[in-house]
Amino acid sequence: MNAISQNPVGVDDAPSIVVRGDGPLKGTVVVPGAKNSVLKLMATTLLTDGVFELMNVPDIADVRIMGDLLEAIGVDIQRPAPDQLVITGNGDLTPVAPYELVERIRASINVLGPLLTRCGQVRLSMPGGDDFGARPIDMHIAGLEAMGATFNFSHGYLEAHADRLHGADITFDFPSVGATENLLTAAVLAAGRTTINNAAREPEISDLCEFLIAMGAGVSGVGTSTLVIEGVERGALRPVRHHTVPDRIQAATYLAAVAVSGGELDIVGARPDQMEMLLARFADTGLAITTAGNILHAVAPERLRSIDVATLPYPGIATDYKPLIITMLAVADGVGIVTENLYPGRFRYVEELQRLGADVRTSGHHAVVRGVRRLSGAPVKAHDIRAGAAMVVAGLAAEGETEISGVHHIDRGYDDLVGRLAAVGAAIERRD
Ligand code: UD1
């Protein structure tokens, strides 16, 4: 690792990440499993008893929080290896998701579908998670109501009841990831057939479908926008061993890191077929990417070119890629316009980039990014998981030292980001 000065800039005892833009990266990075899949797989184990084994599990804070939530509900969680979880249910479930755990991760909402269909009732604190604007759950609720559930809200808790859910024909006006997952898992034990039209098609949802099918659920239409679920009795379900799909957002983070630093990286364990649109747009910036099986080989150009990008549901460019893309454009040649179509408020990190000398202006759900040759290191904050990773990438593109606080956000979703970048030559360290 390259040398970094030992003068701490942080004003408190919270950990920080210190990074210096110090030349090209070279080597190999292995991509862990996807946070946005494994958390849903964990919640889905609530559908039946027995011993589930999840492989390719990322070693991140959100997995530990979801584990605590499942333990509070009544299942046993063991971690025999850092990338493996063993989840054992013995039938004694308390279908209550308490505030202290739910407010920490958005994905806690994913226990709603499995618990309601299995236990007939749920008491769930309203979910928290990343701070990028209002994140309502009206589509989850309307879909479950169409399947026979009733809801009450009081004192920050949502209470749901249904003696037995029944199948329904549901059409979303927007392909919500979370609502698709909750209705999909609820429908597995409902009476009859459920059809979800305009379902989200993210790779993590296909992973969940494969998991359910292996468990014995009647799911068809995997990977399409029409999912059809034939309800089964719980006795038809069995626990399974499952390999979590790789994290495409973490893979993109390492692509962005090499793009702004120069050099070349092999990113191993990725699924290029699940990143097609992003890879095409990164190629437009001049990043040369070749793929071989599960390896992405990326070679940075002398300087990136600007592009215009709009976020969309899969297979479009994911909103979670956007902070990385804006960071790349901040040092690219030319002007790029980035349009956010999912979360209008998701530009909070832009003011942090401006502190590093980036020329970014936002108006409504657009950002105009005028590339500068180099950013200039400064203390910055991570406001959420992806924005935090973008700050690290920005630090790689900055002259001098950038100290990132709010590291707990990064820890929620990144499995040793600092170690992985240091191993390929980045001047980066964590100060605990
Ligand atoms: C998931 C991901 C998140 C990603 C997002 C979009 C997890 C844990 N999180 O979040 O990282 O950024 O997908 O790819 O997997 N909406 C409603 N009503 C609803 C549900 C959603 O209005 O009932 C709106 C949301 O406010 C948002 C948009 O739909 O504007 C997308 O939300 P959704 O696809 O549900 O995202 P999440 O599942 O919350």
Short mmCIF file of C-alpha atoms and ligand atoms in Angstrom, two decimals:
data_model
loop_
_atom_site.label_atom_id
_atom_site.label_comp_id
_atom_site.label_asym_id
_atom_site.label_seq_id
_atom_site.Cartn_x
_atom_site.Cartn_y
_atom_site.Cartn_z
CA MET A 1 0.00 0.00 0.00
CA ASN A 2 1.18 3.53 -0.74
CA ALA A 3 2.00 5.77 2.19
CA ILE A 4 -0.61 8.04 3.74
CA SER A 5 0.10 10.69 6.35
CA GLN A 6 -0.85 9.72 9.88
CA ASN A 7 -2.48 13.06 10.79
CA PRO A 8 -6.07 12.27 11.68
CA VAL A 9 -8.55 14.79 10.27
CA GLY A 10 -11.68 13.31 11.89
CA VAL A 11 -13.31 15.31 14.66
CA ASP A 12 -14.63 12.35 16.67
CA ASP A 13 -13.88 8.71 17.40
CA ALA A 14 -16.04 7.28 14.62
CA PRO A 15 -14.09 5.35 11.99
CA SER A 16 -13.10 7.07 8.78
CA ILE A 17 -11.59 6.03 5.46
CA VAL A 18 -8.61 7.98 4.21
CA VAL A 19 -7.77 7.83 0.54
CA ARG A 20 -5.29 9.54 -1.73
CA GLY A 21 -5.46 9.73 -5.52
CA ASP A 22 -2.14 8.15 -6.19
CA GLY A 23 -1.96 6.51 -9.55
CA PRO A 24 -3.11 3.43 -11.37
CA LEU A 25 -4.67 0.28 -9.95
CA LYS A 26 -3.56 -3.16 -11.05
CA GLY A 27 -4.59 -6.65 -10.05
CA THR A 28 -7.62 -8.76 -9.27
CA VAL A 29 -10.70 -8.05 -7.15
CA VAL A 30 -13.19 -10.75 -6.21
CA VAL A 31 -16.84 -9.64 -6.08
CA PRO A 32 -18.89 -10.89 -3.10
CA GLY A 33 -22.57 -11.87 -3.13
CA ALA A 34 -25.27 -9.23 -3.50
CA LYS A 35 -26.63 -7.47 -0.41
CA ASN A 36 -29.89 -6.82 -2.21
CA SER A 37 -30.33 -10.51 -2.83
CA VAL A 38 -29.06 -12.16 0.33
CA LEU A 39 -31.21 -10.03 2.65
CA LYS A 40 -34.31 -11.17 0.76
CA LEU A 41 -33.19 -14.80 0.73
CA MET A 42 -32.70 -14.62 4.49
CA ALA A 43 -36.22 -13.21 5.01
CA THR A 44 -37.67 -15.85 2.70
CA THR A 45 -36.37 -18.71 4.86
CA LEU A 46 -39.24 -17.74 7.23
CA LEU A 47 -41.60 -19.55 4.84
CA THR A 48 -40.71 -22.99 6.22
CA ASP A 49 -38.73 -24.89 8.84
CA GLY A 50 -35.47 -26.80 8.56
CA VAL A 51 -31.85 -25.96 7.81
CA PHE A 52 -31.09 -23.48 5.01
CA GLU A 53 -27.52 -22.87 3.82
CA LEU A 54 -26.70 -19.63 2.05
CA MET A 55 -23.37 -19.40 0.25
CA ASN A 56 -21.53 -16.40 -1.26
CA VAL A 57 -22.87 -14.23 1.55
CA PRO A 58 -21.23 -10.78 1.82
CA ASP A 59 -19.63 -9.96 5.18
CA ILE A 60 -21.55 -6.70 5.74
CA ALA A 61 -23.44 -4.99 8.56
CA ASP A 62 -26.87 -5.36 6.91
CA VAL A 63 -26.54 -9.16 6.93
CA ARG A 64 -25.82 -9.03 10.66
CA ILE A 65 -28.83 -6.74 11.26
CA MET A 66 -31.14 -8.97 9.20
CA GLY A 67 -29.74 -11.94 11.17
CA ASP A 68 -30.62 -10.18 14.44
CA LEU A 69 -34.13 -9.50 13.12
CA LEU A 70 -34.64 -13.14 12.14
CA GLU A 71 -33.34 -14.29 15.52
CA ALA A 72 -35.82 -11.94 17.24
CA ILE A 73 -38.56 -13.60 15.16
CA GLY A 74 -37.41 -17.05 16.27
CA VAL A 75 -34.93 -18.70 13.89
CA ASP A 76 -31.34 -19.68 14.65
CA ILE A 77 -28.51 -18.12 12.59
CA GLN A 78 -24.98 -19.51 12.43
CA ARG A 79 -22.07 -18.23 10.35
CA PRO A 80 -19.65 -21.16 10.00
CA ALA A 81 -17.55 -19.17 7.50
CA PRO A 82 -17.55 -15.42 6.65
CA ASP A 83 -19.34 -16.10 3.36
CA GLN A 84 -21.79 -18.70 4.62
CA LEU A 85 -24.98 -18.60 6.70
CA VAL A 86 -26.88 -21.50 8.20
CA ILE A 87 -30.45 -20.56 9.09
CA THR A 88 -32.54 -23.02 11.07
CA GLY A 89 -36.25 -22.68 11.78
CA ASN A 90 -38.10 -24.92 14.23
CA GLY A 91 -41.62 -23.53 13.81
CA ASP A 92 -41.74 -21.34 16.89
CA LEU A 93 -42.07 -17.88 15.30
CA THR A 94 -43.07 -14.54 16.82
CA PRO A 95 -44.24 -12.52 13.83
CA VAL A 96 -43.12 -9.18 15.24
CA ALA A 97 -40.38 -7.01 13.75
CA PRO A 98 -39.26 -4.51 16.41
CA TYR A 99 -38.41 -0.87 15.80
CA GLU A 100 -34.75 -1.10 16.95
CA LEU A 101 -33.93 -3.51 14.12
CA VAL A 102 -36.39 -2.48 11.40
CA GLU A 103 -35.40 1.18 11.46
CA ARG A 104 -31.85 0.20 10.51
CA ILE A 105 -32.48 -1.49 7.17
CA ARG A 106 -35.00 -1.05 4.42
CA ALA A 107 -34.94 -4.76 3.57
CA SER A 108 -36.62 -5.58 6.90
CA ILE A 109 -39.88 -4.93 5.02
CA ASN A 110 -39.15 -8.24 3.26
CA VAL A 111 -40.25 -10.24 6.29
CA LEU A 112 -43.81 -8.99 5.73
CA GLY A 113 -44.77 -11.33 2.87
CA PRO A 114 -43.28 -14.55 4.32
CA LEU A 115 -44.57 -13.94 7.87
CA LEU A 116 -48.06 -12.93 6.80
CA THR A 117 -48.55 -15.93 4.53
CA ARG A 118 -47.09 -18.33 7.07
CA CYS A 119 -48.38 -17.00 10.40
CA GLY A 120 -51.54 -15.14 9.29
CA GLN A 121 -50.43 -12.01 11.13
CA VAL A 122 -47.49 -9.62 11.38
CA ARG A 123 -46.61 -6.63 13.49
CA LEU A 124 -43.89 -4.59 11.78
CA SER A 125 -42.35 -1.25 12.63
CA MET A 126 -42.37 1.01 9.56
CA PRO A 127 -39.05 0.45 7.68
CA GLY A 128 -36.01 2.73 7.59
CA GLY A 129 -32.90 2.33 5.45
CA ASP A 130 -31.08 4.73 3.16
CA ASP A 131 -31.94 8.36 3.42
CA PHE A 132 -32.86 9.28 -0.12
CA GLY A 133 -36.33 10.70 0.10
CA ALA A 134 -39.74 9.21 0.81
CA ARG A 135 -39.90 5.45 0.30
CA PRO A 136 -43.56 4.53 0.62
CA ILE A 137 -44.85 0.95 0.78
CA ASP A 138 -48.34 1.57 -0.63
CA MET A 139 -47.82 -0.97 -3.45
CA HIS A 140 -46.85 -3.70 -0.98
CA ILE A 141 -49.99 -3.00 1.02
CA ALA A 142 -52.40 -2.70 -1.93
CA GLY A 143 -51.11 -5.99 -3.38
CA LEU A 144 -51.44 -7.86 -0.09
CA GLU A 145 -54.94 -6.39 0.40
CA ALA A 146 -55.89 -7.75 -3.02
CA MET A 147 -54.77 -11.14 -1.67
CA GLY A 148 -57.08 -10.83 1.33
CA ALA A 149 -54.93 -9.12 3.99
CA THR A 150 -56.18 -6.33 6.23
CA PHE A 151 -53.92 -3.63 7.67
CA ASN A 152 -53.93 -1.30 10.66
CA PHE A 153 -51.39 1.41 11.48
CA SER A 154 -50.82 2.66 14.98
CA HIS A 155 -47.92 4.07 16.98
CA GLY A 156 -45.43 3.59 14.12
CA TYR A 157 -46.37 -0.06 13.66
CA LEU A 158 -48.15 -1.72 10.79
CA GLU A 159 -50.32 -4.70 11.71
CA ALA A 160 -51.41 -7.15 9.04
CA HIS A 161 -53.87 -10.05 9.29
CA ALA A 162 -55.05 -12.75 6.89
CA ASP A 163 -56.41 -16.17 7.86
CA ARG A 164 -55.16 -17.48 4.54
CA LEU A 165 -54.11 -15.28 1.65
CA HIS A 166 -55.65 -16.08 -1.72
CA GLY A 167 -54.26 -15.63 -5.21
CA ALA A 168 -54.92 -12.37 -7.08
CA ASP A 169 -54.19 -10.69 -10.40
CA ILE A 170 -52.04 -7.67 -9.53
CA THR A 171 -50.75 -4.99 -11.88
CA PHE A 172 -48.15 -2.53 -10.61
CA ASP A 173 -48.09 0.98 -12.00
CA PHE A 174 -44.31 0.91 -11.39
CA PRO A 175 -42.04 -2.17 -11.18
CA SER A 176 -41.11 -1.84 -7.49
CA VAL A 177 -38.37 -4.22 -6.36
CA GLY A 178 -39.57 -4.54 -2.77
CA ALA A 179 -43.27 -4.85 -3.63
CA THR A 180 -42.52 -7.54 -6.23
CA GLU A 181 -40.54 -9.49 -3.63
CA ASN A 182 -43.14 -9.21 -0.88
CA LEU A 183 -46.02 -10.29 -3.11
CA LEU A 184 -43.96 -13.07 -4.66
CA THR A 185 -43.07 -14.58 -1.29
CA ALA A 186 -46.58 -14.06 0.11
CA ALA A 187 -48.11 -15.79 -2.92
CA VAL A 188 -46.03 -18.95 -2.41
CA LEU A 189 -48.35 -20.21 0.37
CA ALA A 190 -51.55 -18.44 -0.79
CA ALA A 191 -54.55 -20.42 -2.03
CA GLY A 192 -54.59 -20.47 -5.83
CA ARG A 193 -52.77 -18.50 -8.52
CA THR A 194 -51.24 -15.03 -8.20
CA THR A 195 -50.12 -13.07 -11.25
CA ILE A 196 -47.85 -10.05 -10.80
CA ASN A 197 -47.93 -7.87 -13.92
CA ASN A 198 -45.25 -5.21 -14.48
CA ALA A 199 -43.11 -7.02 -11.92
CA ALA A 200 -39.56 -5.77 -11.31
CA ARG A 201 -36.95 -7.83 -13.22
CA GLU A 202 -33.77 -7.09 -11.25
CA PRO A 203 -31.29 -10.01 -11.16
CA GLU A 204 -31.77 -10.21 -7.40
CA ILE A 205 -35.46 -10.98 -7.98
CA SER A 206 -34.55 -13.77 -10.39
CA ASP A 207 -32.20 -15.09 -7.68
CA LEU A 208 -35.11 -15.08 -5.23
CA CYS A 209 -37.33 -16.87 -7.78
CA GLU A 210 -34.68 -19.59 -8.28
CA PHE A 211 -34.39 -19.96 -4.51
CA LEU A 212 -38.18 -20.34 -4.19
CA ILE A 213 -38.39 -22.84 -7.05
CA ALA A 214 -35.65 -24.95 -5.44
CA MET A 215 -37.70 -24.85 -2.21
CA GLY A 216 -40.69 -26.31 -4.08
CA ALA A 217 -42.68 -23.13 -4.81
CA GLY A 218 -44.69 -22.85 -8.03
CA VAL A 219 -43.09 -19.81 -9.64
CA SER A 220 -42.90 -19.18 -13.39
CA GLY A 221 -42.00 -16.25 -15.61
CA VAL A 222 -38.59 -15.82 -13.92
CA GLY A 223 -36.72 -12.82 -15.35
CA THR A 224 -39.83 -11.45 -17.08
CA SER A 225 -42.25 -8.72 -16.04
CA THR A 226 -45.07 -11.26 -15.50
CA LEU A 227 -44.55 -13.58 -12.56
CA VAL A 228 -47.09 -16.35 -12.01
CA ILE A 229 -47.17 -18.10 -8.65
CA GLU A 230 -49.25 -21.21 -7.98
CA GLY A 231 -49.73 -21.41 -4.22
CA VAL A 232 -48.68 -24.61 -2.44
CA GLU A 233 -49.22 -26.04 1.06
CA ARG A 234 -46.34 -25.42 3.44
CA GLY A 235 -45.57 -29.14 3.56
CA ALA A 236 -44.53 -28.91 -0.10
CA LEU A 237 -41.67 -26.51 0.79
CA ARG A 238 -38.21 -27.68 1.85
CA PRO A 239 -35.07 -25.86 3.01
CA VAL A 240 -32.27 -25.55 0.42
CA ARG A 241 -28.60 -24.70 -0.08
CA HIS A 242 -28.22 -21.68 -2.34
CA HIS A 243 -25.36 -19.65 -3.84
CA THR A 244 -26.18 -15.90 -3.75
CA VAL A 245 -25.95 -14.00 -7.02
CA PRO A 246 -22.89 -11.67 -7.19
CA ASP A 247 -23.21 -7.99 -6.31
CA ARG A 248 -23.40 -6.00 -9.55
CA ILE A 249 -23.17 -2.69 -7.67
CA GLN A 250 -19.94 -3.72 -5.96
CA ALA A 251 -18.59 -4.92 -9.33
CA ALA A 252 -19.47 -1.50 -10.78
CA THR A 253 -17.69 0.19 -7.87
CA TYR A 254 -14.39 -1.47 -8.81
CA LEU A 255 -14.95 -0.56 -12.47
CA ALA A 256 -15.46 3.07 -11.45
CA ALA A 257 -12.38 2.90 -9.22
CA VAL A 258 -10.10 1.81 -12.05
CA ALA A 259 -11.82 4.21 -14.46
CA VAL A 260 -10.82 7.26 -12.38
CA SER A 261 -7.43 5.94 -11.18
CA GLY A 262 -6.05 4.53 -14.42
CA GLY A 263 -4.57 1.07 -14.75
CA GLU A 264 -6.29 -2.25 -15.28
CA LEU A 265 -8.28 -4.65 -13.13
CA ASP A 266 -9.69 -8.15 -13.37
CA ILE A 267 -12.99 -8.23 -11.51
CA VAL A 268 -13.70 -11.87 -10.77
CA GLY A 269 -16.98 -13.52 -9.76
CA ALA A 270 -19.21 -11.01 -11.56
CA ARG A 271 -22.19 -11.68 -13.85
CA PRO A 272 -21.53 -9.59 -17.00
CA ASP A 273 -24.88 -10.76 -18.41
CA GLN A 274 -26.60 -8.92 -15.52
CA MET A 275 -24.69 -5.69 -16.14
CA GLU A 276 -25.07 -5.34 -19.90
CA MET A 277 -26.48 -1.83 -20.05
CA LEU A 278 -23.96 -0.51 -17.54
CA LEU A 279 -21.03 -2.13 -19.34
CA ALA A 280 -22.18 -0.57 -22.64
CA ARG A 281 -22.41 2.89 -21.06
CA PHE A 282 -19.05 2.52 -19.30
CA ALA A 283 -17.57 1.56 -22.68
CA ASP A 284 -18.97 4.87 -24.02
CA THR A 285 -16.81 6.69 -21.44
CA GLY A 286 -13.72 5.04 -22.94
CA LEU A 287 -13.28 2.33 -20.27
CA ALA A 288 -12.26 -0.76 -22.26
CA ILE A 289 -14.06 -3.80 -20.81
CA THR A 290 -13.71 -7.36 -22.03
CA THR A 291 -15.51 -10.28 -20.44
CA ALA A 292 -14.59 -13.94 -20.13
CA GLY A 293 -16.99 -16.09 -18.13
CA ASN A 294 -17.37 -14.43 -14.74
CA ILE A 295 -14.40 -12.07 -15.21
CA LEU A 296 -14.58 -8.42 -16.21
CA HIS A 297 -11.23 -7.14 -17.49
CA ALA A 298 -11.19 -3.32 -17.45
CA VAL A 299 -8.50 -1.00 -18.83
CA ALA A 300 -8.79 2.70 -18.09
CA PRO A 301 -8.32 5.29 -20.84
CA GLU A 302 -5.94 8.22 -20.49
CA ARG A 303 -9.05 10.34 -19.68
CA LEU A 304 -12.75 9.41 -19.49
CA ARG A 305 -15.30 10.94 -21.88
CA SER A 306 -18.61 12.38 -20.65
CA ILE A 307 -21.90 10.63 -21.35
CA ASP A 308 -25.58 11.33 -20.62
CA VAL A 309 -27.30 8.73 -18.42
CA ALA A 310 -30.83 8.17 -17.09
CA THR A 311 -31.64 5.70 -14.30
CA LEU A 312 -34.41 3.17 -14.92
CA PRO A 313 -35.64 -0.13 -13.50
CA TYR A 314 -33.70 -3.19 -14.70
CA PRO A 315 -32.54 -3.79 -17.41
CA GLY A 316 -31.93 -0.02 -17.39
CA ILE A 317 -29.15 1.72 -15.47
CA ALA A 318 -29.79 1.14 -11.75
CA THR A 319 -30.20 4.17 -9.49
CA ASP A 320 -27.61 2.55 -7.19
CA TYR A 321 -24.94 3.00 -9.92
CA LYS A 322 -25.63 6.72 -10.22
CA PRO A 323 -23.33 8.17 -7.52
CA LEU A 324 -20.48 6.22 -9.12
CA ILE A 325 -21.36 7.49 -12.58
CA ILE A 326 -21.55 11.11 -11.43
CA THR A 327 -18.14 10.70 -9.80
CA MET A 328 -16.67 9.36 -13.05
CA LEU A 329 -18.22 12.24 -15.02
CA ALA A 330 -16.78 14.71 -12.49
CA VAL A 331 -13.32 13.99 -13.92
CA ALA A 332 -14.33 13.17 -17.52
CA ASP A 333 -13.75 15.28 -20.59
CA GLY A 334 -16.94 17.23 -21.42
CA VAL A 335 -20.41 17.74 -19.98
CA GLY A 336 -22.76 14.92 -18.94
CA ILE A 337 -26.41 15.06 -17.92
CA VAL A 338 -27.63 12.50 -15.41
CA THR A 339 -31.36 12.00 -14.87
CA GLU A 340 -32.76 10.22 -11.81
CA ASN A 341 -36.08 8.51 -12.49
CA LEU A 342 -36.52 6.52 -9.26
CA TYR A 343 -35.68 8.71 -6.27
CA PRO A 344 -35.94 12.44 -6.97
CA GLY A 345 -34.09 13.30 -3.74
CA ARG A 346 -31.11 11.10 -4.44
CA PHE A 347 -28.48 13.82 -5.05
CA ARG A 348 -27.45 14.54 -1.49
CA TYR A 349 -23.86 13.43 -2.06
CA VAL A 350 -23.41 16.04 -4.81
CA GLU A 351 -22.57 18.72 -2.28
CA GLU A 352 -19.82 16.44 -0.93
CA LEU A 353 -18.42 16.05 -4.46
CA GLN A 354 -18.52 19.84 -4.82
CA ARG A 355 -16.33 20.07 -1.72
CA LEU A 356 -13.79 18.04 -3.67
CA GLY A 357 -13.93 20.56 -6.53
CA ALA A 358 -16.45 18.78 -8.77
CA ASP A 359 -18.56 21.03 -11.02
CA VAL A 360 -22.03 19.48 -10.61
CA ARG A 361 -25.34 21.35 -10.65
CA THR A 362 -28.66 19.75 -9.86
CA SER A 363 -32.13 20.86 -10.83
CA GLY A 364 -35.09 18.66 -9.94
CA HIS A 365 -34.17 15.15 -10.97
CA HIS A 366 -31.30 16.20 -13.29
CA ALA A 367 -27.62 16.75 -12.63
CA VAL A 368 -25.30 18.53 -15.06
CA VAL A 369 -21.71 17.45 -14.58
CA ARG A 370 -18.88 19.47 -16.15
CA GLY A 371 -15.74 17.39 -15.93
CA VAL A 372 -12.59 18.81 -14.36
CA ARG A 373 -9.13 17.25 -14.80
CA ARG A 374 -8.63 16.40 -11.14
CA LEU A 375 -10.53 16.66 -7.86
CA SER A 376 -8.91 18.03 -4.74
CA GLY A 377 -8.91 16.01 -1.50
CA ALA A 378 -10.98 17.22 1.49
CA PRO A 379 -13.01 15.79 4.39
CA VAL A 380 -16.38 14.50 3.13
CA LYS A 381 -19.36 12.53 4.48
CA ALA A 382 -20.96 9.32 3.30
CA HIS A 383 -24.73 9.89 3.39
CA ASP A 384 -25.77 6.39 2.32
CA ILE A 385 -24.18 3.15 1.14
CA ARG A 386 -23.70 3.95 -2.53
CA ALA A 387 -22.92 7.62 -1.96
CA GLY A 388 -20.26 6.48 0.50
CA ALA A 389 -18.65 4.20 -2.07
CA ALA A 390 -18.74 7.07 -4.55
CA MET A 391 -16.83 9.24 -2.05
CA VAL A 392 -14.12 6.58 -1.90
CA VAL A 393 -13.94 6.53 -5.70
CA ALA A 394 -13.86 10.34 -5.72
CA GLY A 395 -10.95 10.21 -3.27
CA LEU A 396 -9.07 8.03 -5.76
CA ALA A 397 -9.60 10.80 -8.35
CA ALA A 398 -8.47 13.58 -6.01
CA GLU A 399 -5.10 15.14 -5.43
CA GLY A 400 -4.07 14.91 -1.76
CA GLU A 401 -5.99 13.30 1.05
CA THR A 402 -9.74 12.72 1.28
CA GLU A 403 -11.12 11.60 4.62
CA ILE A 404 -14.57 10.04 4.50
CA SER A 405 -16.75 9.97 7.62
CA GLY A 406 -20.09 8.17 7.97
CA VAL A 407 -18.24 4.90 7.28
CA HIS A 408 -21.01 2.91 8.99
CA HIS A 409 -23.08 3.50 5.84
CA ILE A 410 -20.37 1.93 3.67
CA ASP A 411 -20.06 -0.98 6.12
CA ARG A 412 -23.76 -1.72 5.61
CA GLY A 413 -23.22 -2.78 2.02
CA TYR A 414 -19.52 -3.20 1.21
CA ASP A 415 -17.46 -6.20 2.13
CA ASP A 416 -13.95 -4.89 2.88
CA LEU A 417 -13.93 -2.12 0.27
CA VAL A 418 -10.74 -0.70 1.77
CA GLY A 419 -8.86 -4.03 1.81
CA ARG A 420 -9.94 -4.90 -1.72
CA LEU A 421 -8.82 -1.52 -3.10
CA ALA A 422 -5.56 -1.51 -1.13
CA ALA A 423 -4.74 -4.95 -2.53
CA VAL A 424 -4.80 -3.55 -6.07
CA GLY A 425 -2.55 -0.59 -5.23
CA ALA A 426 -4.89 2.13 -3.96
CA ALA A 427 -3.53 4.46 -1.28
CA ILE A 428 -6.35 3.85 1.16
CA GLU A 429 -6.71 2.99 4.81
CA ARG A 430 -9.35 2.75 7.46
CA ARG A 431 -8.92 4.60 10.75
CA ASP A 432 -10.95 3.03 13.52
C1 UD1 B 1 -34.48 -1.63 -3.85
C2 UD1 B 1 -33.03 -1.63 -3.41
C3 UD1 B 1 -32.39 -0.27 -3.60
C4 UD1 B 1 -32.58 0.19 -5.03
C5 UD1 B 1 -34.06 0.11 -5.42
C6 UD1 B 1 -34.31 0.45 -6.87
C7 UD1 B 1 -32.97 -3.23 -1.63
C8 UD1 B 1 -32.80 -3.48 -0.16
N1 UD1 B 1 -32.96 -1.97 -2.01
O1 UD1 B 1 -35.18 -0.73 -2.99
O2 UD1 B 1 -31.00 -0.39 -3.32
O3 UD1 B 1 -32.14 1.53 -5.12
O4 UD1 B 1 -34.55 -1.22 -5.20
O5 UD1 B 1 -33.57 -0.37 -7.71
O6 UD1 B 1 -33.06 -4.15 -2.43
N2 UD1 B 1 -42.37 2.99 -4.40
C9 UD1 B 1 -43.62 3.46 -4.09
N3 UD1 B 1 -44.47 2.64 -3.41
C10 UD1 B 1 -44.14 1.37 -3.04
C11 UD1 B 1 -42.85 0.89 -3.36
C12 UD1 B 1 -41.98 1.73 -4.04
O7 UD1 B 1 -43.95 4.60 -4.42
O8 UD1 B 1 -44.98 0.68 -2.42
C13 UD1 B 1 -41.41 3.88 -5.12
C14 UD1 B 1 -40.21 4.23 -4.24
O9 UD1 B 1 -40.49 5.32 -3.38
C15 UD1 B 1 -39.18 4.56 -5.27
C16 UD1 B 1 -39.47 3.57 -6.40
O10 UD1 B 1 -40.84 3.17 -6.20
O11 UD1 B 1 -39.35 5.87 -5.75
C17 UD1 B 1 -38.56 2.36 -6.41
O12 UD1 B 1 -38.71 1.62 -5.21
P1 UD1 B 1 -38.46 0.06 -5.11
O13 UD1 B 1 -38.18 -0.49 -6.48
O14 UD1 B 1 -39.55 -0.53 -4.32
O15 UD1 B 1 -37.10 0.02 -4.30
P2 UD1 B 1 -36.78 -0.73 -2.95
O16 UD1 B 1 -37.27 -2.15 -3.01
O17 UD1 B 1 -37.16 0.11 -1.80
#
